[in-house]
PDB file of C-alpha atoms in Angstrom:
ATOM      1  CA  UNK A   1     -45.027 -13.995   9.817  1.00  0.00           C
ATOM      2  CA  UNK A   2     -47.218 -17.030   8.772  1.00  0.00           C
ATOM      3  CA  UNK A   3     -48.396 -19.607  11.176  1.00  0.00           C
ATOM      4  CA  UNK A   4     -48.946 -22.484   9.524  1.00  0.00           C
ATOM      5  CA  UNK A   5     -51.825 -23.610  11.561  1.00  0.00           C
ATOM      6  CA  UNK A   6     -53.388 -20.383  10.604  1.00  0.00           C
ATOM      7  CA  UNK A   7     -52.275 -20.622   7.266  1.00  0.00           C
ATOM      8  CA  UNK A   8     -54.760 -19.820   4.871  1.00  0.00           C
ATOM      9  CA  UNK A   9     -53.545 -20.004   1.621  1.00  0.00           C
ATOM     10  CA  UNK A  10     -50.624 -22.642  -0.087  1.00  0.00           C
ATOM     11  CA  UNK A  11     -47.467 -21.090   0.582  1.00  0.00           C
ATOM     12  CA  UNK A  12     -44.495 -21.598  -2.258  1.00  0.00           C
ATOM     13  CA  UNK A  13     -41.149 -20.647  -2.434  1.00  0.00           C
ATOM     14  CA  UNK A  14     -39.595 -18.779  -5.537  1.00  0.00           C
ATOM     15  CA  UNK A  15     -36.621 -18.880  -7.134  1.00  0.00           C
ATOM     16  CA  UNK A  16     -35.404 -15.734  -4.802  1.00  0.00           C
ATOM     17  CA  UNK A  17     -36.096 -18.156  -2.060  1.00  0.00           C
ATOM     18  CA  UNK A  18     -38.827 -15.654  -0.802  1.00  0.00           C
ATOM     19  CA  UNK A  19     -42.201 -17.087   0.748  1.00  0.00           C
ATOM     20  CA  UNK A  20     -45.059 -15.980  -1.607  1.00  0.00           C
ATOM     21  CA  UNK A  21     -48.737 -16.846  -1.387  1.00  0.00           C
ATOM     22  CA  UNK A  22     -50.128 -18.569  -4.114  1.00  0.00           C
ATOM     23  CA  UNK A  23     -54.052 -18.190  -4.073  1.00  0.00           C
ATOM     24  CA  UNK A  24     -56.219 -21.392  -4.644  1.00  0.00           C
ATOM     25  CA  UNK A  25     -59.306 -22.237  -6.589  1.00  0.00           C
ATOM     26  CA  UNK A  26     -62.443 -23.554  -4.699  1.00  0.00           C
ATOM     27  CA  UNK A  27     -65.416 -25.042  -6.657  1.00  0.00           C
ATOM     28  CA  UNK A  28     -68.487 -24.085  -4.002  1.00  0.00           C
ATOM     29  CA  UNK A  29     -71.135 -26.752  -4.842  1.00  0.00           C
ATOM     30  CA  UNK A  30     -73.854 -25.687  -2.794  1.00  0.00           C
ATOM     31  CA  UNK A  31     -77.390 -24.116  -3.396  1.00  0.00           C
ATOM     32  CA  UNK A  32     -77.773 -21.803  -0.190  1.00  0.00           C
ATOM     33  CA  UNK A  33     -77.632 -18.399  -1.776  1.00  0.00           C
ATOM     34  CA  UNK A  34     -76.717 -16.569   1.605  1.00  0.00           C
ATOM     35  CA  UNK A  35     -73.742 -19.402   2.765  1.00  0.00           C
ATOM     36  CA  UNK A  36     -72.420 -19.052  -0.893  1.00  0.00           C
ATOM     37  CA  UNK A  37     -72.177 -15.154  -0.348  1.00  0.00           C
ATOM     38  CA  UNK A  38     -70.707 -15.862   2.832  1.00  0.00           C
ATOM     39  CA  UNK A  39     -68.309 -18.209   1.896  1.00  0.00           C
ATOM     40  CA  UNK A  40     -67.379 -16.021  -0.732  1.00  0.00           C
ATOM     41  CA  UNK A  41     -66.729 -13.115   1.086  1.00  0.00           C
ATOM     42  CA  UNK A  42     -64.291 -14.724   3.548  1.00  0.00           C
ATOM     43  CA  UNK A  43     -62.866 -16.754   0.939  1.00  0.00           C
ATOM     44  CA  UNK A  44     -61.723 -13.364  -0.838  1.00  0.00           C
ATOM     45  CA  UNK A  45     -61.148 -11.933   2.220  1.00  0.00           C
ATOM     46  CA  UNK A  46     -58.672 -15.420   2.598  1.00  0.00           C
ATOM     47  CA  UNK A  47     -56.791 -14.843  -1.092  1.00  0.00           C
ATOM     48  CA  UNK A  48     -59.148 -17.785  -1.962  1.00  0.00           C
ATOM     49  CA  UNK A  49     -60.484 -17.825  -5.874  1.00  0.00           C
ATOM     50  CA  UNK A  50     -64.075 -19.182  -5.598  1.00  0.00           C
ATOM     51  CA  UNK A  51     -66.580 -20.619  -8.466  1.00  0.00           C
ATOM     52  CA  UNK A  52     -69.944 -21.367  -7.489  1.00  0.00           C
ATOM     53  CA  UNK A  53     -72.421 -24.146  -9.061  1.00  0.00           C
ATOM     54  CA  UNK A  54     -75.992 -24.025  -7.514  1.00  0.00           C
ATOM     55  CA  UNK A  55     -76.245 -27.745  -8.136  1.00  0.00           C
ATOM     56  CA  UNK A  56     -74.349 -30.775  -9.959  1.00  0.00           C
ATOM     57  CA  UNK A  57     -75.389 -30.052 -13.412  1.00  0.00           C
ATOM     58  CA  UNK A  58     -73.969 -26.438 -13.169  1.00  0.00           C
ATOM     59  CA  UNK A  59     -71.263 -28.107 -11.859  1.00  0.00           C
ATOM     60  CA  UNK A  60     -69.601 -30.450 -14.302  1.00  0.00           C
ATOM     61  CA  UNK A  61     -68.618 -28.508 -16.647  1.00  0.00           C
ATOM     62  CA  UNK A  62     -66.716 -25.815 -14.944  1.00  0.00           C
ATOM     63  CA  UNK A  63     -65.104 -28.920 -13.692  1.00  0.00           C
ATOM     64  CA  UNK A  64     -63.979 -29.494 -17.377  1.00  0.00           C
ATOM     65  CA  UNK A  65     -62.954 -26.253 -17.916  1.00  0.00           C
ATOM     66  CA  UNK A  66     -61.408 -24.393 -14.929  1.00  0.00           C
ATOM     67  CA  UNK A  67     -58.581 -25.377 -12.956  1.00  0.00           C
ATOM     68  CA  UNK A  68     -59.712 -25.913  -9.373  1.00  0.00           C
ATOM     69  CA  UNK A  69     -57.701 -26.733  -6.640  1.00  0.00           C
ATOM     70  CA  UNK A  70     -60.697 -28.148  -4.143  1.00  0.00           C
ATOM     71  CA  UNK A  71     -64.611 -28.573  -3.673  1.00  0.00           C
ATOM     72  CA  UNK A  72     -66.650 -27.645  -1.562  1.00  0.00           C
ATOM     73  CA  UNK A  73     -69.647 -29.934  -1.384  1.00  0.00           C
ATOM     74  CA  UNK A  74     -73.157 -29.567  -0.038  1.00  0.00           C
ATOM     75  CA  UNK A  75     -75.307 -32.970   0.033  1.00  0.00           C
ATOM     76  CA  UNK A  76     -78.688 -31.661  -0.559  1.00  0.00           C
ATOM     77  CA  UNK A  77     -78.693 -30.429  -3.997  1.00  0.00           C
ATOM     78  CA  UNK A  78     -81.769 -29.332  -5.855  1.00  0.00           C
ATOM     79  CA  UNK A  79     -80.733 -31.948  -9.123  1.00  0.00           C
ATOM     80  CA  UNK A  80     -78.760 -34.725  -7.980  1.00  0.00           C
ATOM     81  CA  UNK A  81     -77.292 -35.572  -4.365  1.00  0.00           C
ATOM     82  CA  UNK A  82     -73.850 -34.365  -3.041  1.00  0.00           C
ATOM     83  CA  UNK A  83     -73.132 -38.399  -2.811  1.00  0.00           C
ATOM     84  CA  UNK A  84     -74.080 -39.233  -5.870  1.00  0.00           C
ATOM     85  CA  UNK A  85     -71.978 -36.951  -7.645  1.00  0.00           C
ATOM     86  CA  UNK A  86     -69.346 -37.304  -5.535  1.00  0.00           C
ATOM     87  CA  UNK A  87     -69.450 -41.235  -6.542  1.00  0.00           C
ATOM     88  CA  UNK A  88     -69.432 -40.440 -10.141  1.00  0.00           C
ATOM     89  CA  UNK A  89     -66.652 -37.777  -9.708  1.00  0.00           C
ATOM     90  CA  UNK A  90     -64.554 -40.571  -8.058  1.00  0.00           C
ATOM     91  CA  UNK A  91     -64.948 -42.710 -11.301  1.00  0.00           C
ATOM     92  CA  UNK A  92     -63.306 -39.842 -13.621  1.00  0.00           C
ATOM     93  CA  UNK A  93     -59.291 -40.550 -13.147  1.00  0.00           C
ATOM     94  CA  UNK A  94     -59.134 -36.899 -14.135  1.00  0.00           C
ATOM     95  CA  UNK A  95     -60.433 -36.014 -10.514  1.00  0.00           C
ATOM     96  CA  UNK A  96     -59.837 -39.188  -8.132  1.00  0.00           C
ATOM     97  CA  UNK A  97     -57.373 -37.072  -6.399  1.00  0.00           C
ATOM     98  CA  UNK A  98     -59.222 -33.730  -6.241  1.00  0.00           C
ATOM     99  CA  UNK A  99     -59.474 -32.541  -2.533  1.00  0.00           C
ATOM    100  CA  UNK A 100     -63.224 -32.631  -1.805  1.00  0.00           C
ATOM    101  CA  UNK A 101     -64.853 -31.099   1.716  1.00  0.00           C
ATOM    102  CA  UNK A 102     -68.292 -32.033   2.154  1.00  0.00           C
ATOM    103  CA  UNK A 103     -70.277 -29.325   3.811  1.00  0.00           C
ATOM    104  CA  UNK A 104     -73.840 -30.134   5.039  1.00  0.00           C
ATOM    105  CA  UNK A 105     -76.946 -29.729   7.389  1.00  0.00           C
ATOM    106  CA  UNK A 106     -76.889 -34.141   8.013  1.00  0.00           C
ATOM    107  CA  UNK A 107     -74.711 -34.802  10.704  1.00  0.00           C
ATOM    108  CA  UNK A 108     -75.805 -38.674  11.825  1.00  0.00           C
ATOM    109  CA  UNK A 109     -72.895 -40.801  11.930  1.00  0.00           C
ATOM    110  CA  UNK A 110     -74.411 -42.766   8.587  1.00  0.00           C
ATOM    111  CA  UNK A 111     -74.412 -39.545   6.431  1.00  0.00           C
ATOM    112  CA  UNK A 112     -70.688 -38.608   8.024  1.00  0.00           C
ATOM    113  CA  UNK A 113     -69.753 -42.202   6.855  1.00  0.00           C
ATOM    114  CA  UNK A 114     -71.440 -42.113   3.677  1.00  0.00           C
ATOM    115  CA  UNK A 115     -69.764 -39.285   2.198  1.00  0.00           C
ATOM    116  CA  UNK A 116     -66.211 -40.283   3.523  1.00  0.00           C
ATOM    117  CA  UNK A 117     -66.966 -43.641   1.806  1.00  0.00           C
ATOM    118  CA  UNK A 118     -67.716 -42.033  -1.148  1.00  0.00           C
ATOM    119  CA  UNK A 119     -64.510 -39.950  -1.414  1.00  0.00           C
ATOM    120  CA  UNK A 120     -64.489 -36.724   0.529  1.00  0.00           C
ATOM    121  CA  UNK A 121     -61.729 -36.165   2.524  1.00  0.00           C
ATOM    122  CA  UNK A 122     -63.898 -34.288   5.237  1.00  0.00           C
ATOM    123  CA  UNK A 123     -66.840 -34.111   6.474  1.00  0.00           C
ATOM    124  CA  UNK A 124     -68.060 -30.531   7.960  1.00  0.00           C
ATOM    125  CA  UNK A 125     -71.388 -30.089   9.446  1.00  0.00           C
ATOM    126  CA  UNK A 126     -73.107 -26.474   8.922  1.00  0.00           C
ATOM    127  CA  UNK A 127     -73.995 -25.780  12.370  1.00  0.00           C
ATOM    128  CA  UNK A 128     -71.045 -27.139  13.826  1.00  0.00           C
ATOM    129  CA  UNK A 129     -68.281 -24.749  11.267  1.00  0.00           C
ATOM    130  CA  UNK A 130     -67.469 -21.282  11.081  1.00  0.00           C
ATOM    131  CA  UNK A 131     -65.967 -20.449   8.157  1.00  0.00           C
ATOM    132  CA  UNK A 132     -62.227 -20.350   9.212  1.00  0.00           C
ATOM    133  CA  UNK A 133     -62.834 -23.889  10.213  1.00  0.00           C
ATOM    134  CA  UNK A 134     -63.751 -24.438   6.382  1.00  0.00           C
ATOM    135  CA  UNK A 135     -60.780 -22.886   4.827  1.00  0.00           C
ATOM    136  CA  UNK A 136     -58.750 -24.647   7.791  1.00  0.00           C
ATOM    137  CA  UNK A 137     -60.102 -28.212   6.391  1.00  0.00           C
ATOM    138  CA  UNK A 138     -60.005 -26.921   2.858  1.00  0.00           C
ATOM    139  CA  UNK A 139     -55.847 -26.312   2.868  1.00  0.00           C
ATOM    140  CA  UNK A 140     -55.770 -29.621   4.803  1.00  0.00           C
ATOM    141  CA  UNK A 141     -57.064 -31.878   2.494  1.00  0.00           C
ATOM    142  CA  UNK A 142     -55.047 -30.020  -0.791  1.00  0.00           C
ATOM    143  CA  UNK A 143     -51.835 -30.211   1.442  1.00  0.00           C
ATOM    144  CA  UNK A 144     -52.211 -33.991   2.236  1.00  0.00           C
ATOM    145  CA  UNK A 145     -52.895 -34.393  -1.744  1.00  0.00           C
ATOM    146  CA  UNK A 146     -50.081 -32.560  -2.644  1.00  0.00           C
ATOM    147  CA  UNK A 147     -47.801 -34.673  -0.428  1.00  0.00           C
ATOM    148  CA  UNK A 148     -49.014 -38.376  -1.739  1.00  0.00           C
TER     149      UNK A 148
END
């Protein structure tokens, strides 16, 4: 059966009072063709709906339009920075409480702390995270969001 620390995916109960998995949207900000193909590929392999943006302007409007459960956030955009947008993301009361994972090649304690004062929940570094670490982190941070 499911361990929860392996759990990859939101689990729900029905009205039959049977466990069913109920798959979650991920918004993969990030401009890294081959970890976006990556991600993707264990993110289906995880029941995990995924919606790319190459950068923040591609971004913000699937924002608007899709339901997404979490995002997955890369700093060093090709527009605007993962900080920055994070910042004005914050702002919108429409997504102060979306779960967002930073993902990104800085790793010095003042980029860590930037983005966690900006809003994200986590902070991953790319060398440091395989990609069941991400979808670990990822079900974290919509659990805790869920609960309060």
């Amino acid at each position: 059966f499911l361990n929860m620390d392996e759990n990859v995916n939101i689990v729900s109960s029905d009205a039959n009072n049977e466990d069913k998995l109920t798959s979650i949207s991920v918004l993969i900000i990030e401009d890294d063709l081959f970890l976006v193909r990556l991600l993707e590929k264990r993110f289906a392999e995880a029941n995990i709906k995924t919606i790319v943006a190459f950068g923040a302007g591609e971004a913000a409007p699937i924002l608007e339009k899709e339901h997404i459960d979490a995002l997955l956030l890369d700093i060093l955009l090709p527009d605007v920075d993962g900080i920055s947008f994070l910042r004005e993301l914050r702002k919108n009361p429409k997504f102060a409480n979306l779960p967002v994972v930073i993902i990104s090649n800085l790793g010095q304690k003042d980029d860590v702390k930037k983005g966690l004062d900006a809003g994200a929940d986590s902070y991953l570094i790319k060398a440091d995270t395989d990609t069941d670490e991400i979808i670990s982190v990822l079900n974290k941070a919509i659990k805790n969001h869920q609960q309060g």
